[in-house]
Coordinates of C-alpha atoms and ligand atoms in Angstrom, one line a residue:
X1 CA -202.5 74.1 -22.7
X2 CA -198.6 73.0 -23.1
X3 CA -198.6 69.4 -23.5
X4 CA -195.4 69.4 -25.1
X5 CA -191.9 69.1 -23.5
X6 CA -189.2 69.7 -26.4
X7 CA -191.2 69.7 -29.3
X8 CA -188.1 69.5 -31.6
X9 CA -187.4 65.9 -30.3
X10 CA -190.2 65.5 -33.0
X11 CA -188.8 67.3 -35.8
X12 CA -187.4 65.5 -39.0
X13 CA -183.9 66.3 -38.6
X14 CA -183.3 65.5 -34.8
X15 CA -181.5 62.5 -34.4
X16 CA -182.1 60.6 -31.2
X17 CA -179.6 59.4 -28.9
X18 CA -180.2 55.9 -29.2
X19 CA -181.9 54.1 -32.1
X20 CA -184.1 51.0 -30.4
X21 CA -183.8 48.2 -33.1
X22 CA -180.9 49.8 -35.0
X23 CA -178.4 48.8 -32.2
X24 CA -177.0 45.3 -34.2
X25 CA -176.2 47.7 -37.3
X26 CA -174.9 50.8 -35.2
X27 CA -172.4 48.2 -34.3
X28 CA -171.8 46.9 -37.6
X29 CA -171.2 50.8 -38.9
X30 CA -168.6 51.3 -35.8
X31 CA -166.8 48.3 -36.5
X32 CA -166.7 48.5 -40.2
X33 CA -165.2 52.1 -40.2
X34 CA -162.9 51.4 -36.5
X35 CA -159.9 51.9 -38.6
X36 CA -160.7 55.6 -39.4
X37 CA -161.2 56.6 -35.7
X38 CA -158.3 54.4 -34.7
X39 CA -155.3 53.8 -36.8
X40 CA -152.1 56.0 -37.6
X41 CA -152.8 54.5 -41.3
X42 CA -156.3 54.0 -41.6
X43 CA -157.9 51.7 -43.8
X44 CA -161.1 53.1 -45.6
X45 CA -164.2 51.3 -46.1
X46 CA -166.9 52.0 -48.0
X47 CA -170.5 50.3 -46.9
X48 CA -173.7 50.6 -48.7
X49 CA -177.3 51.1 -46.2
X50 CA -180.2 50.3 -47.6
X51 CA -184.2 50.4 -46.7
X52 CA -187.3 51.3 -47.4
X53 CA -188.5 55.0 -46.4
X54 CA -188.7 55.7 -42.1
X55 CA -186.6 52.2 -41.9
X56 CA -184.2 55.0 -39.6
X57 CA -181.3 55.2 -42.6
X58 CA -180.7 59.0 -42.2
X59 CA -180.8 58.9 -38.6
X60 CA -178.7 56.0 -38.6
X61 CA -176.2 57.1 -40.5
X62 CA -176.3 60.3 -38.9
X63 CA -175.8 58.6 -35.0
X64 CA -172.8 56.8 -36.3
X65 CA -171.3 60.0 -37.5
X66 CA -171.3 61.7 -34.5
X67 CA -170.1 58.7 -32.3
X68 CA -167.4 58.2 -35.2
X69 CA -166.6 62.1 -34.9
X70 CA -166.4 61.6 -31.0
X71 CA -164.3 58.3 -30.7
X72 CA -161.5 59.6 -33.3
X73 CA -161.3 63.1 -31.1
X74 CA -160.7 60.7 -27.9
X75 CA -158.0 59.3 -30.2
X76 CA -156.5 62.3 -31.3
X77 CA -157.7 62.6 -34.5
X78 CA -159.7 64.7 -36.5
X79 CA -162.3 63.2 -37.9
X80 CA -165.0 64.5 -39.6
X81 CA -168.6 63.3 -40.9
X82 CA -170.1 65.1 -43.5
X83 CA -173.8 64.0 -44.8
X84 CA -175.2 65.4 -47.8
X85 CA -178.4 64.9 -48.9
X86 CA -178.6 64.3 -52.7
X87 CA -182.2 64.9 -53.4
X88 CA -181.6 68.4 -51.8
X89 CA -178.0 68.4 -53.8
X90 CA -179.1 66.9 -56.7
X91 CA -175.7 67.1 -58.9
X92 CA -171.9 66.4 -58.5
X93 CA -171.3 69.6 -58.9
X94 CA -173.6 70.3 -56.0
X95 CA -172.9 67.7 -54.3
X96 CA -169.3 69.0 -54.0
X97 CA -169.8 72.5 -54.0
X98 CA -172.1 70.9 -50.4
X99 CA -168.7 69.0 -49.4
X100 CA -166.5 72.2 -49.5
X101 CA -168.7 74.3 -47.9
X102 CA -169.2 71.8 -44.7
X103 CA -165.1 70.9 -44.7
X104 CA -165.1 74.8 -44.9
X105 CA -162.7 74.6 -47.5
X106 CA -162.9 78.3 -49.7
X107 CA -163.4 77.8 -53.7
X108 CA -164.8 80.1 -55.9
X109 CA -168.2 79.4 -56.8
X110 CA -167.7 78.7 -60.8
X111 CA -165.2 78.4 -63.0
X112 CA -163.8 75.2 -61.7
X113 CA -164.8 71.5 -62.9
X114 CA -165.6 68.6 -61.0
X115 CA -162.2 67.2 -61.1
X116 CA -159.9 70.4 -59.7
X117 CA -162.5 70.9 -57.1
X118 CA -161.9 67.4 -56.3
X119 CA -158.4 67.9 -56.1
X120 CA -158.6 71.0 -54.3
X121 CA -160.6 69.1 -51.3
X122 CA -158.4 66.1 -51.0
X123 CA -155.5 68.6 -51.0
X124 CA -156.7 70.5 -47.7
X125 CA -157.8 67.5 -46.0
X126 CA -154.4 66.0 -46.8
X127 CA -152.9 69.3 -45.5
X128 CA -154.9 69.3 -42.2
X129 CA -155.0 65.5 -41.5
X130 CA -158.8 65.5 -41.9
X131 CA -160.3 62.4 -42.0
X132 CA -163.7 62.5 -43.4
X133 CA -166.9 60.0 -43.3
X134 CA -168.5 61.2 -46.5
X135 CA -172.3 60.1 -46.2
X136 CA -174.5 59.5 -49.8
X137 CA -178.1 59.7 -49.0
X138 CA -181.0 59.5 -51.1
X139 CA -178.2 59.0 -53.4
X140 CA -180.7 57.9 -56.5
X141 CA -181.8 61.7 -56.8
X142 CA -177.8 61.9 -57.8
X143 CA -178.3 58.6 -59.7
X144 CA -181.6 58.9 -61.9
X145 CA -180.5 63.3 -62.5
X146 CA -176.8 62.4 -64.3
X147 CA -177.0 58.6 -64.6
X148 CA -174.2 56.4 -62.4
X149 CA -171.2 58.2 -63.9
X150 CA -170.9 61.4 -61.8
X151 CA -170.7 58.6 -58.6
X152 CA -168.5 56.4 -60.0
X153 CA -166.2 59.5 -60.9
X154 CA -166.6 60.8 -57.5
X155 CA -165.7 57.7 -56.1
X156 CA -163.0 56.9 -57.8
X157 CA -161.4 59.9 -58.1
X158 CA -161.4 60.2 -54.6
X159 CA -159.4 56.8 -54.5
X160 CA -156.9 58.1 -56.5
X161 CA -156.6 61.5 -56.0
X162 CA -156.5 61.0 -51.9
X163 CA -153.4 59.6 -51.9
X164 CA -153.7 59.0 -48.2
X165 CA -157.3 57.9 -48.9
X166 CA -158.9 60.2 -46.6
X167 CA -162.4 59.5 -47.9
X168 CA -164.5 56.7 -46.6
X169 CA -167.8 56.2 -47.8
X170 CA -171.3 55.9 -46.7
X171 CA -174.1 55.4 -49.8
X172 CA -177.5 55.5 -48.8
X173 CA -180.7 54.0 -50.6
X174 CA -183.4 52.7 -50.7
X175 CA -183.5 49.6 -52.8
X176 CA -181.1 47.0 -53.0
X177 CA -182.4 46.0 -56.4
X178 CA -181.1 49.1 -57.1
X179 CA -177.3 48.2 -57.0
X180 CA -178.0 45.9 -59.4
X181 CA -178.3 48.4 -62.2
X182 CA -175.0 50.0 -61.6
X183 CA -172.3 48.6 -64.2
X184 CA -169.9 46.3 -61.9
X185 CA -167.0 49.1 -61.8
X186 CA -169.2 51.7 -59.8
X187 CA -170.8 48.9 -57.8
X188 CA -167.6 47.8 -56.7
X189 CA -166.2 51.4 -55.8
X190 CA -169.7 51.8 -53.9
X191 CA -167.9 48.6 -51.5
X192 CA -169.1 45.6 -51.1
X193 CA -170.8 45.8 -47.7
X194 CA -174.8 46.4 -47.4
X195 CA -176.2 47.0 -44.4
X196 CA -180.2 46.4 -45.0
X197 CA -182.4 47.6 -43.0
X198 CA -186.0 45.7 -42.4
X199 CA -189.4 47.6 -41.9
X200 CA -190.5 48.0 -38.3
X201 CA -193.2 45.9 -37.5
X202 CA -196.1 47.3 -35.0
X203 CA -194.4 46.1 -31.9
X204 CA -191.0 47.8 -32.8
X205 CA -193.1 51.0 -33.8
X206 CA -194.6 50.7 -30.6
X207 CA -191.2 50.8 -28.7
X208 CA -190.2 53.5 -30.5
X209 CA -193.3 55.9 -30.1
X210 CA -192.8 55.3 -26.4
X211 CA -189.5 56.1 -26.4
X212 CA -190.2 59.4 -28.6
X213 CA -193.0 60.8 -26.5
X214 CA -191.2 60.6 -23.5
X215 CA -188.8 63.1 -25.3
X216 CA -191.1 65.5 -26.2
X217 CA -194.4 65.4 -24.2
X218 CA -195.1 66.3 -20.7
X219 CA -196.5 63.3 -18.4
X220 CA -199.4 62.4 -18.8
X221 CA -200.2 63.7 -22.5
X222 CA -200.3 60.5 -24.4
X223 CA -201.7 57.0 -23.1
X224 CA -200.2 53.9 -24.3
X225 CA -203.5 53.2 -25.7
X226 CA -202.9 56.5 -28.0
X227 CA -199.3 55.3 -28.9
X228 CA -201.0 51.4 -29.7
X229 CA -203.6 53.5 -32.2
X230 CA -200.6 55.4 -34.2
X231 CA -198.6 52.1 -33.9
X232 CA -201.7 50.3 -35.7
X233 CA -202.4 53.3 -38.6
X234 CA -198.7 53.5 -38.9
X235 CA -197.7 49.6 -39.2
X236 CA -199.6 49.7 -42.3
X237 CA -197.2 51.5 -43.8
X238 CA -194.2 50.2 -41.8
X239 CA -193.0 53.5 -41.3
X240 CA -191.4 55.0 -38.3
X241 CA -191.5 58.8 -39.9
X242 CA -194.9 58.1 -40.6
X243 CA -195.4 57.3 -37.5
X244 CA -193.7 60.0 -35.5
X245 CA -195.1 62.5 -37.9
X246 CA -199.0 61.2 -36.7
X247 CA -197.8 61.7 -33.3
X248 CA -196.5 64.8 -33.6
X249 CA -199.9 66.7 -35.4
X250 CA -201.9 64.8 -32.5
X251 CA -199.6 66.8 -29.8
X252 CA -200.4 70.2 -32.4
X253 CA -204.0 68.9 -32.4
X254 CA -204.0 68.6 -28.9
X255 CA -202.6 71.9 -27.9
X256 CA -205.2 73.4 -30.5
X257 CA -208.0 72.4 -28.9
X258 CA -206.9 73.5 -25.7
X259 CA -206.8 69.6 -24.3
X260 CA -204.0 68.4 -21.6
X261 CA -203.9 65.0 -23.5
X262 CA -204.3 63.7 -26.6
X263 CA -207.5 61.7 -27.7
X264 CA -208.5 59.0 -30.7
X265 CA -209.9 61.8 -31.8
X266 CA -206.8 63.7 -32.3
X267 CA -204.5 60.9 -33.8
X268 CA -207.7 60.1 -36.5
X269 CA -207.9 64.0 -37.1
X270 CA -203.8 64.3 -37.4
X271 CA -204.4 60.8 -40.1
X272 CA -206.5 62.4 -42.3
X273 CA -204.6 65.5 -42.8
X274 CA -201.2 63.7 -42.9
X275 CA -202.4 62.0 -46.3
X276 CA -205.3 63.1 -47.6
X277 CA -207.1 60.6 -50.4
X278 CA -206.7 61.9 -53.7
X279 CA -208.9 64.4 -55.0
X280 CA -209.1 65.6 -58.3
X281 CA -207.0 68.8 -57.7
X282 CA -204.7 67.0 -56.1
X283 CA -204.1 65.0 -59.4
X284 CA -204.4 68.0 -61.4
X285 CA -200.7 68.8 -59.8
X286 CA -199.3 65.9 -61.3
X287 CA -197.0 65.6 -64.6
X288 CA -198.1 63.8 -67.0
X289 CA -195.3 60.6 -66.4
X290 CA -196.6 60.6 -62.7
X291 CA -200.2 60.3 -64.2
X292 CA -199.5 57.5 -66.5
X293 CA -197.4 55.7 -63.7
X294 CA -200.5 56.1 -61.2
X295 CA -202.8 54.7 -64.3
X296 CA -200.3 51.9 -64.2
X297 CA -200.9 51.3 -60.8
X298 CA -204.9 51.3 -61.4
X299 CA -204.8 48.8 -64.3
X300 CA -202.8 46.6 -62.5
X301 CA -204.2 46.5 -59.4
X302 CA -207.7 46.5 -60.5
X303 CA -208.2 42.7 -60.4
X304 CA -208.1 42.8 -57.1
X305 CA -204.5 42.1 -56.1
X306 CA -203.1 44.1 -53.0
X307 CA -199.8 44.6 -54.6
X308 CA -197.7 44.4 -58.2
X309 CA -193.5 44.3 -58.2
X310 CA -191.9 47.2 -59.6
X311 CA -191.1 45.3 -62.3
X312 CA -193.9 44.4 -63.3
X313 CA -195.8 47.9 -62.5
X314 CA -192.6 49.2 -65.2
X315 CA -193.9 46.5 -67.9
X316 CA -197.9 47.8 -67.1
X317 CA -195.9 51.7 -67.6
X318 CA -194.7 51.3 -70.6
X319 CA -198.1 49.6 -72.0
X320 CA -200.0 52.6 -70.4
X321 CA -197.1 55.0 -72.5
X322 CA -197.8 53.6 -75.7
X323 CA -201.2 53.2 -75.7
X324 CA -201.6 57.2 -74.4
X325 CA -198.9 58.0 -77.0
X326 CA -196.1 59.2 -74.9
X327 CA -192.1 58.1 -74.9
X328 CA -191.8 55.5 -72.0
X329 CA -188.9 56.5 -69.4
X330 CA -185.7 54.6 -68.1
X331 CA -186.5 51.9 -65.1
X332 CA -184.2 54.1 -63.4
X333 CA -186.5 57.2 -64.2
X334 CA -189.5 54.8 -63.2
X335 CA -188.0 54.4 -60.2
X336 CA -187.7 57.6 -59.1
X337 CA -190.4 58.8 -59.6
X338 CA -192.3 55.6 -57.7
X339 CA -190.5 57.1 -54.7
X340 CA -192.0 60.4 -55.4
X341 CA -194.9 59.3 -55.7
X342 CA -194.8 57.7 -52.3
X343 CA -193.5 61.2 -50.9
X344 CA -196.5 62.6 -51.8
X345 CA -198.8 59.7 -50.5
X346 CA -200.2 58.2 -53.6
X347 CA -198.3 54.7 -53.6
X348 CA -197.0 52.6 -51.1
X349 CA -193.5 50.6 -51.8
X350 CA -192.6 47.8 -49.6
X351 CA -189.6 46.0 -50.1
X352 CA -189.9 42.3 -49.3
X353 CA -187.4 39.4 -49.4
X354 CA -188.9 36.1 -50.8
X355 CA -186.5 32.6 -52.2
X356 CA -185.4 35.0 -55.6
X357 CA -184.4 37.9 -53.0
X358 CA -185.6 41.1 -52.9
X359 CA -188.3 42.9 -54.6
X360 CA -190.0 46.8 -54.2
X361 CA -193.7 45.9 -54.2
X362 CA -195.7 48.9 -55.4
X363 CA -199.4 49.2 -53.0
X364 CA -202.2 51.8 -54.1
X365 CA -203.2 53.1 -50.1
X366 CA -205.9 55.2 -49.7
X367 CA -208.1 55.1 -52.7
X368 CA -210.1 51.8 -55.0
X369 CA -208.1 51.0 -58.0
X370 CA -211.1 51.5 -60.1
X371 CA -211.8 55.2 -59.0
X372 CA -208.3 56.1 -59.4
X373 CA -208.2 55.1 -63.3
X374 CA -211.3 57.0 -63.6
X375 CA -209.6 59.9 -62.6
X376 CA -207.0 59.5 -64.5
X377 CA -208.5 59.1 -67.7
X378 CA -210.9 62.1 -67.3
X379 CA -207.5 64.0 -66.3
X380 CA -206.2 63.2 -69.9
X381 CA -209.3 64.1 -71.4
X382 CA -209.9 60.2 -71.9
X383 CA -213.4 59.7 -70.3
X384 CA -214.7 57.5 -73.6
X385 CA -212.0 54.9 -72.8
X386 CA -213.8 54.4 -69.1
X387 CA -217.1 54.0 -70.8
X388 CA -216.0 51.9 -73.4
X389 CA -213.7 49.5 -70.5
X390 CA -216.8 49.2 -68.5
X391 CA -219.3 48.2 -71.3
X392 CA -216.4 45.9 -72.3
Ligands
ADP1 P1 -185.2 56.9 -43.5 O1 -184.0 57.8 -43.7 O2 -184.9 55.4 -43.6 O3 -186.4 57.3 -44.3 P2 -185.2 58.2 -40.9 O4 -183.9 58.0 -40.4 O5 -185.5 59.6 -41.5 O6 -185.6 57.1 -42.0 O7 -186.3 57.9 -39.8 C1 -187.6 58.4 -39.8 C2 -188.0 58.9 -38.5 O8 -188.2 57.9 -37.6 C3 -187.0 59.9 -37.9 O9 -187.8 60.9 -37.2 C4 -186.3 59.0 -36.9 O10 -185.8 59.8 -35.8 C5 -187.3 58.0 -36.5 N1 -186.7 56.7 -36.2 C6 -186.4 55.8 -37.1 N2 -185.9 54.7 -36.5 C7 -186.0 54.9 -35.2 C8 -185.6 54.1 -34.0 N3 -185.1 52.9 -34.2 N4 -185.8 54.7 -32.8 C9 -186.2 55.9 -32.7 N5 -186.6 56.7 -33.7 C10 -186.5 56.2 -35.0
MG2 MG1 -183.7 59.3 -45.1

C-alpha cells in the first residue's frame, strides 16, 4: 500500500521551502549579503554558520542561496550560489576544480596550480558580471586534510585577485570552538560574522516532523502520536536529520508490511536499524586512532558521568596513545575524527554554551562505558589489561 506522497521531500538533499525555527537567521543571511543582490558596487561579506549536526546548516544555507539567486535576477543581476561540500571535495584543488565545473567555466583538468586556476575563475566572472555566493560546508574535512592554509589562500586570493570582489563567502561548521584554532589572519578573512545555530529541542522537532510529513505522506499515514514518538527518540540526540531519517524508514517500513499507516512498531523497528549498538564486527571496521579515541571515551566515562568536553576526552586520547604505544594526533585531527565517529553512530557531540562559552561535549549513546572498553581492549589483543583493571 502507497502511503507515501513525494517521497523525495524526505531525501537528504531536498531542501524545504521554508525552514520553521531558522526564520530569524534566514533573515540575518539576506540582510547580511543584500548588497550582492542589490547594489551597482556591491559590498561582499563573508559570514561564518555554525552548529551541531541536523541543526539545518546545509539546508540553510542552501534556502538562502536560492532566494539570494532569485532576488538579484529580479534586480537584474546575475547572481550565482555555488555550495560545495568539502568532505565530498576534500582539497583546494578539488574544491576548485568543484567551483569551475558549477560556474561552467572550461580548464583543463591538470597542469594548472591553485593560484592560475584562481585567476582563471575570477577572470570569467569579472568578464560575465557573475556575482557568486561561494558556500564552505563541512569545511573542517578541507581544514583537518591540508591544515588552515589552503582556506586562508583561497580566501585571500580571492580578495585580491577579484578586483571587483565578486566572491562572498559562506563557511560552514560545526564548532565555534573551532575558529579559535585558526591563526587570526585566516579567521579574519573567514569575516567576522557567526551565525550559530542551537539544537532543536523536542517541541521544535515536533513542528518540523509535522511539517515534513505533510510533504511526503498521504493523509492519514502518520498520527501525531507517531510524530511525538520520533520527536522523543530523536530529541535525544537533538537532531532534525535524525529525526527525519526515523520517519522516513517507518514510511519504508510501513509500505513493507503492506500497512496504510505507520505504527510504534514501525518507528521502534526503523530506530534500531538507523543505529545499531555496537557489535564486535562493527568495531572490527574501525582504524586503530578511531579505536583508541572510542577507549578514550570508555575510560572517561566509566565513572558514571553522562558526558566529558572534547578537551578533556583529547587529554584522556593522548593518555590512552601512550599507554597503547601509538603517536597521538593533532586536536584538529581529534576533532575530525570525533565527528566521524558520530557519523557512524558511536559518539554523540553536543555543543553547549555555559558562563566560559561554548564547549563540544562528547556522549557515548547506545552502549555501557564498561562494555565498550572491553571491546576495545580484546580488539587490540589487550584482554589481560581488563582482567587486571577489574581485580584492581
Ligand atoms: P546540518 O547541515 O546542520 O547537519 P541539515 O541542513 O542537513 O543539517 O538538516 C538535516 C535535515 O533536517 C534535513 O533533511 C533538513 O531538511 C531538515 N531540517 C533541518 N532544520 C529544519 C527545519 N527548521 N525545518 C524543516 N526541516 C529541517
Ligand atoms: Mg550539513
Amino acid at each position: 500500500m502507497a502511503v507515501f506522497k513525494d517521497e523525495r521531500k524526505l531525501s537528504p538533499e531536498y531542501v524545504p521551502e521554508r525552514l520553521p525555527f531558522r526564520e530569524r537567521e534566514l533573515g540575518q543571511l539576506i540582510h547580511y549579503f543584500s548588497s550582492v543582490v542589490r547594489d551597482e558596487k556591491p559590498f561582499h561579506a563573508r559570514v561564518v554558520i555554525t552548529g551541531a549536526v541536523g541543526t539545518g546548516k546545509t539546508s540553510l544555507a542552501k534556502l538562502f542561496g536560492m532566494t539570494a539567486e532569485k532576488e538579484g535576477r529580479k534586480n537584474g543581476y546575475n547572481v550565482k550560489y555555488v555550495h560545495i561540500n568539502c568532505r565530498k571535495q576534500g582539497t583546494a584543488y578539488a574544491v576548485l576544480a568543484k567551483i569551475s565545473e558549477e560556474l561552467c567555466i572550461g580548464l583543463p583538468k591538470r597542469g594548472f596550480s591553485i593560484a592560475e586556476m584562481l585567476a582563471a575563475v575570477v577572470k570569467s566572472l569579472n568578464a560575465t558580471g557573475t556575482r557568486v555566493i561561494l558556500c564552505l560546508d563541512e569545511v573542517e574535512a578541507l581544514i583537518s586534510k591540508e591544515g588552515a592554509q589552503p582556506l586562508y589562500s583561497l580566501t585571500r586570493a580571492m580578495e585580491d585577485e577579484a578586483g571587483e570582489n565578486m566572491v562572498s563567502l559562506i563557511v560552514v561548521l560545526r564548532d565555534p570552538e573551532f575558529l579559535k584554532r585558526f591563526d587570526p589572519s585566516t579567521a579574519s578573512s573567514l569575516g567576522n560574522t557567526v551565525i550559530h545555530l542551537e539544537e532543536y529541542g523536542f517541541d521544535q522537532l515536533l513542528e518540523i516532523l509535522r511539517y515534513r510529513a505533510g510533504e511526503a505522506f498521504k493523509e492519514g499515514v502518520v498520527s501525531d502520536e507517531v510524530l511525538e514518538f520520533i520527536s522523543q527518540i530523536a530529541s535525544d540526540r537533538r537532531d532534525a536529520r535524525y529525526a527525519i531519517e526515523l520517519l522516513w524508514r517507518s514510511g519504508k517500513l510501513a509500505e513493507l508490511d503492506g500497512s496504510g499507516s505507520i505504527t510504534a512498531e514501525h518507528v521502534r523497528k526503523a530506530a534500531a536499524s538507523v543505529y545499531p549498538t555496537i557489535r564486535r564486527e562493527n568495531l572490527s571496521y574501525l582504524r586503530t586512532d578511531e579505536r583508541l579515541i572510542l577507549l578514550a571515551s570508555a575510560r572517561a566515562l566509566k565513572g558514571g558521568k553522562a558526558a566529558i568536553s572534547s578537551e578533556d576526552l583529547y587529554n584522556h586520547y593522548k593518555v590512552v596513545s601512550e599507554e597503547m604505544g601509538f603517536e597521538p594526533f593533532s586536536y584538529t585531527n581529534f576533532w575530525e575524527k570525533l565527528q566521524w565517529l558520530q557519523d557512524l553512530g558511536f559518539l554523540r557531540l553536543s555543543i553547549q554554551t555555559d558562563r566560559k562559552g561554548r564547549k563540544t561535549y562528547v556522549y557515548l549513546p547506545g552502549i555501557p562505558a564498561t562494555l565498550l572498553e572491553t571491546e576495545i581492549l580484546r580488539s587490540f589483543g589487550r584482554e589481560q589489561d581488563v582482567r587486571r583493571r577489574t581485580v584492581v
